PDB file of C-alpha atoms in Angstrom:
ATOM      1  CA  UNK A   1      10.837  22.343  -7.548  1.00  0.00           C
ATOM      2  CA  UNK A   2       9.886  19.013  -5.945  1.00  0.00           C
ATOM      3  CA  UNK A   3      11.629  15.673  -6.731  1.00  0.00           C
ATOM      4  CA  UNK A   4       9.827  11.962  -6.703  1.00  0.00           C
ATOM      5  CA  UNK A   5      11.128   8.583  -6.223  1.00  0.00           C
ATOM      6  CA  UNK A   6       9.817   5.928  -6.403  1.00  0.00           C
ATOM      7  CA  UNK A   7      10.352   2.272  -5.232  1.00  0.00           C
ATOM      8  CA  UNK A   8       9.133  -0.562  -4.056  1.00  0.00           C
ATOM      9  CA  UNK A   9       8.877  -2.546  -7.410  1.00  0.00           C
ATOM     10  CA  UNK A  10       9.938  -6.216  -7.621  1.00  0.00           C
ATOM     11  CA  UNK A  11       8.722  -9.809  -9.377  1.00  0.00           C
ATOM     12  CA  UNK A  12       5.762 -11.453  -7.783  1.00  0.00           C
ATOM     13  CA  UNK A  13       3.695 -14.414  -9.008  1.00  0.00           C
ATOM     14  CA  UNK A  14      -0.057 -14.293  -9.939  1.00  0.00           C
ATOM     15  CA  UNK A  15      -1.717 -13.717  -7.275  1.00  0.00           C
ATOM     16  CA  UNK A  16       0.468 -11.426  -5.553  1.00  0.00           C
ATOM     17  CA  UNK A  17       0.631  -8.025  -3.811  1.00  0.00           C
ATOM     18  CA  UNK A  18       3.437  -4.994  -4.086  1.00  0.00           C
ATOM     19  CA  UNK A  19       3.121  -1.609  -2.449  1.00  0.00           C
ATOM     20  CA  UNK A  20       4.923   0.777  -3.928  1.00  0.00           C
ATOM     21  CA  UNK A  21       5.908   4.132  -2.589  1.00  0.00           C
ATOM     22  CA  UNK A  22       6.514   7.614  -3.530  1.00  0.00           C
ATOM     23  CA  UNK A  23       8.869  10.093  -1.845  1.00  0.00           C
ATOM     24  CA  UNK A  24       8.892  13.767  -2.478  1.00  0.00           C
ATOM     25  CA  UNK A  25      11.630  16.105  -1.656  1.00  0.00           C
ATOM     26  CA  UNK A  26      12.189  19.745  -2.368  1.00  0.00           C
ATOM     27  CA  UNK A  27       9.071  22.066  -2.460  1.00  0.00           C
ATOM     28  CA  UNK A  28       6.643  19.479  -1.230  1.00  0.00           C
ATOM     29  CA  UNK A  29       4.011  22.470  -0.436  1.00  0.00           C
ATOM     30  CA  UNK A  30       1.802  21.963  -2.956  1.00  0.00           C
ATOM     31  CA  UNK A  31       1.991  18.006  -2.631  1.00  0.00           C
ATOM     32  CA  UNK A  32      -2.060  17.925  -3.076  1.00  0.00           C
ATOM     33  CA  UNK A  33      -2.945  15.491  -6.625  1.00  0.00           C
ATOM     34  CA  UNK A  34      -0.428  12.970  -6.933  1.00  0.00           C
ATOM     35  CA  UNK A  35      -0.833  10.036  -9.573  1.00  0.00           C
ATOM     36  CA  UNK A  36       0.461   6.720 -10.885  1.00  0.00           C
ATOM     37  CA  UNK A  37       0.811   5.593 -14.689  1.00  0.00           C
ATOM     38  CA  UNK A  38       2.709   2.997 -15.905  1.00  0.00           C
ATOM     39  CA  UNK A  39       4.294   1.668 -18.855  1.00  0.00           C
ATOM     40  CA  UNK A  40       4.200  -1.945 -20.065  1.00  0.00           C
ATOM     41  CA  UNK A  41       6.737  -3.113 -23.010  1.00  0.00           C
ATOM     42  CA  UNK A  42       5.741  -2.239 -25.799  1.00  0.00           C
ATOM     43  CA  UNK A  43       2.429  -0.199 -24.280  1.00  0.00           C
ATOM     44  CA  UNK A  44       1.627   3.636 -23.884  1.00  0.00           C
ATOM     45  CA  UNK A  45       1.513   5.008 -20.633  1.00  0.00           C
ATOM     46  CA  UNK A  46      -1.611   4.451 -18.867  1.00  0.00           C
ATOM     47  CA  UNK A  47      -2.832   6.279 -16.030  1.00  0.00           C
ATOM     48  CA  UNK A  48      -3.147   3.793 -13.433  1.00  0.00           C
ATOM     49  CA  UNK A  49      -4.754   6.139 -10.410  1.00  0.00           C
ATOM     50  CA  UNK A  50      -4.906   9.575  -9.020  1.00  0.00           C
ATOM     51  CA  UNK A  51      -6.106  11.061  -5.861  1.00  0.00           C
ATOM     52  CA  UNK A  52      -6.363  14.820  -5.032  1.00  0.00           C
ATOM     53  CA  UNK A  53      -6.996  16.023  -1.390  1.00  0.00           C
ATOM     54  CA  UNK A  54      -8.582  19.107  -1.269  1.00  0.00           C
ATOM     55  CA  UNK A  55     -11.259  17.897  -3.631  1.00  0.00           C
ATOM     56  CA  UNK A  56     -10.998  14.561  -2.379  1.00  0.00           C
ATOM     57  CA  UNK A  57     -11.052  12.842  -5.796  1.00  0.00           C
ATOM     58  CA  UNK A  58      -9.904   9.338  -6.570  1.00  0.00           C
ATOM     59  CA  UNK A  59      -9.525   7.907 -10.104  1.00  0.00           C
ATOM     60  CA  UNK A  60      -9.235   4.472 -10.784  1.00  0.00           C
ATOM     61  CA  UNK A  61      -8.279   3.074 -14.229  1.00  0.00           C
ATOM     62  CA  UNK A  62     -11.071   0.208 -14.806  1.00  0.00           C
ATOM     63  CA  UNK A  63      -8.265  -2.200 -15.219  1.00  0.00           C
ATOM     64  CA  UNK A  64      -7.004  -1.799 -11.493  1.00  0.00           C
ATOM     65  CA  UNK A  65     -10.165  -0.951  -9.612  1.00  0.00           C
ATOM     66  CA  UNK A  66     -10.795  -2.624  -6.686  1.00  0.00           C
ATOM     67  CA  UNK A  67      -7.436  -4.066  -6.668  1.00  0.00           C
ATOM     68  CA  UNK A  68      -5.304  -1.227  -6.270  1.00  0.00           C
ATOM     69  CA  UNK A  69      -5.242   1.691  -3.700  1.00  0.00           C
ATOM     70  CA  UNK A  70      -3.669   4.942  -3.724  1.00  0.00           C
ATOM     71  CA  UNK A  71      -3.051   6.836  -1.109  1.00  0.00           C
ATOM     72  CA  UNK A  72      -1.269  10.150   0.085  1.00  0.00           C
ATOM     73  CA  UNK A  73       0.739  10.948   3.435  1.00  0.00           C
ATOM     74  CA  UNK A  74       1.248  14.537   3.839  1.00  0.00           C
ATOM     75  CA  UNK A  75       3.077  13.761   7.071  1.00  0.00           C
ATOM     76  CA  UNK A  76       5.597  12.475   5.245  1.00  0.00           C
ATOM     77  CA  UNK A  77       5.498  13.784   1.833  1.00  0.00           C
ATOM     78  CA  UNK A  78       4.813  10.313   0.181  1.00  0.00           C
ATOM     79  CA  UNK A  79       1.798   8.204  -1.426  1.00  0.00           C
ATOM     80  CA  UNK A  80       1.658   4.908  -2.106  1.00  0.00           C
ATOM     81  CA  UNK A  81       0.227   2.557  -4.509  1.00  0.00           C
ATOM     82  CA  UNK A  82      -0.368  -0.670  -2.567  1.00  0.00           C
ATOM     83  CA  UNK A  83      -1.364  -3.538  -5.658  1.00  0.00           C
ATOM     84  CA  UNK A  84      -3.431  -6.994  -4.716  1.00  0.00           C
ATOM     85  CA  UNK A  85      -4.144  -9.498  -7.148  1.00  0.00           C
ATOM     86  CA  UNK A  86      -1.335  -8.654  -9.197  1.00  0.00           C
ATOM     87  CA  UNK A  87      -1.903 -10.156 -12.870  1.00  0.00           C
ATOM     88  CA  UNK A  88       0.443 -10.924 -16.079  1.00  0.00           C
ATOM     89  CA  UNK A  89      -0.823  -7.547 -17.781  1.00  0.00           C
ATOM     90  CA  UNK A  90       0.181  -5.555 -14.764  1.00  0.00           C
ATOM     91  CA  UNK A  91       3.672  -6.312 -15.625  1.00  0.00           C
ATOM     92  CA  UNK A  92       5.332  -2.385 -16.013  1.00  0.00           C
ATOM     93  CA  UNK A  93       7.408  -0.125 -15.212  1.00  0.00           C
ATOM     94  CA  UNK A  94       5.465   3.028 -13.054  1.00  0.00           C
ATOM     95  CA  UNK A  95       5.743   5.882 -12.397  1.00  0.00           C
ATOM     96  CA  UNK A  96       3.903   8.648  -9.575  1.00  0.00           C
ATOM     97  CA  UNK A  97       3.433  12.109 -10.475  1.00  0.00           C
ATOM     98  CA  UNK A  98       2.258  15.383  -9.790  1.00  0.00           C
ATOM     99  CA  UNK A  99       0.248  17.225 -11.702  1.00  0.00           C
ATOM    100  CA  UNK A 100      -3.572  18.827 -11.855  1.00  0.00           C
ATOM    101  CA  UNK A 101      -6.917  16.185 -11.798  1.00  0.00           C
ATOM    102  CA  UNK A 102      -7.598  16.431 -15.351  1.00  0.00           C
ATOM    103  CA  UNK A 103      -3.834  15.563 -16.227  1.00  0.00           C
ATOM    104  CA  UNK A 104      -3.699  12.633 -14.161  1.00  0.00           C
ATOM    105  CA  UNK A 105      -7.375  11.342 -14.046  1.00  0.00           C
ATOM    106  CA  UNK A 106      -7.688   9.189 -17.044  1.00  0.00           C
ATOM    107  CA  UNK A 107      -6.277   5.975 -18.872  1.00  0.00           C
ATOM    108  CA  UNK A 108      -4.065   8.158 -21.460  1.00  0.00           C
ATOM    109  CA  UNK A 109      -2.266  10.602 -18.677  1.00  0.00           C
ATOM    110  CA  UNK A 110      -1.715  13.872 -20.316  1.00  0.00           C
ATOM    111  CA  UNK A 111       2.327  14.136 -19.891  1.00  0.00           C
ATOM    112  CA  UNK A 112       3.047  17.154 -20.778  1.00  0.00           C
ATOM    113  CA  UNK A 113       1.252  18.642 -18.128  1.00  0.00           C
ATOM    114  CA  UNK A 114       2.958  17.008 -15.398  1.00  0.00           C
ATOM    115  CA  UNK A 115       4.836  19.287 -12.658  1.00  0.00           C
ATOM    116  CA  UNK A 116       7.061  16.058 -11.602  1.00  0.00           C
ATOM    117  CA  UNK A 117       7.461  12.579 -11.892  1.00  0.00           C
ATOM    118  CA  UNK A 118      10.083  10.243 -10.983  1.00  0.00           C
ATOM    119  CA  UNK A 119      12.245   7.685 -12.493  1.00  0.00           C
ATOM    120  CA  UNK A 120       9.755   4.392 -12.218  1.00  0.00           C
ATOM    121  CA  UNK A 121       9.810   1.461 -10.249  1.00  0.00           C
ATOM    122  CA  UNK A 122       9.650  -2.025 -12.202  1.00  0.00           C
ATOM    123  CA  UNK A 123       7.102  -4.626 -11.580  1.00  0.00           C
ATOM    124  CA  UNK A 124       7.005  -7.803 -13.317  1.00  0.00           C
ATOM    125  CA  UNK A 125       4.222 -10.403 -12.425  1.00  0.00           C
ATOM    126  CA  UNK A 126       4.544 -13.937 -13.636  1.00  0.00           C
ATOM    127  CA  UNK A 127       1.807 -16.885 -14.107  1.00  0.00           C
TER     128      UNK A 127
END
């Protein structure tokens, strides 16, 4: 089994940027499509972005894209999210996760297929 956390959340105004990071532990061998969702108050989980290695696919939600990049470090079994231009309606709590593309790749994340995910990270973004 393979265990995430997550961290890296925090308040920032308008404006601002957070990275967030993503540590695995446990059987990190198959650490190949890792994603992010999130969930605002209130909100379903959205997928946020995914990225697979071997096929070397990236999903973006259209919300996020071109402000946020995710990323994945082998090396040291992590992936990051690192946000710009954080806005009001980014304000969640989120959450990485392994899982196949087809989980992961899409607003509405299919949960029930995911292999891991960790406890969240909070981000709140203020005007």
């Amino acid at each position: 089994q393979v265990q995430l956390m997550e961290s890296g959340g925090g308040s920032v105004q308008t404006g601002g940027s957070l990275r967030l990071s993503c540590t695995a532990s446990g059987d990190t061998s198959r650490l190949n499509c890792v994603g992010w969702f999130r969930q605002g108050p209130g909100k379903e989980p959205e997928g946020v972005a995914a990225f697979c290695k071997s096929a070397k696919k990236t999903f973006y939600s259209p919300g996020v894209k071109g402000r946020f990049t995710i990323s994945l470090d082998n090396s040291n079994n992590s992936a990051s999210l690192q946000m710009n231009s954080l806005q009001p309606e980014d304000t969640a709590m989120y959450y990485c996760a392994l899982a196949h593309w087809a989980a992961m790749a899409g607003v509405k994340p299919d949960l029930g297929e995911l292999r891991a995910r960790g406890q969240g990270t909070m981000v709140t973004v203020s005007s």
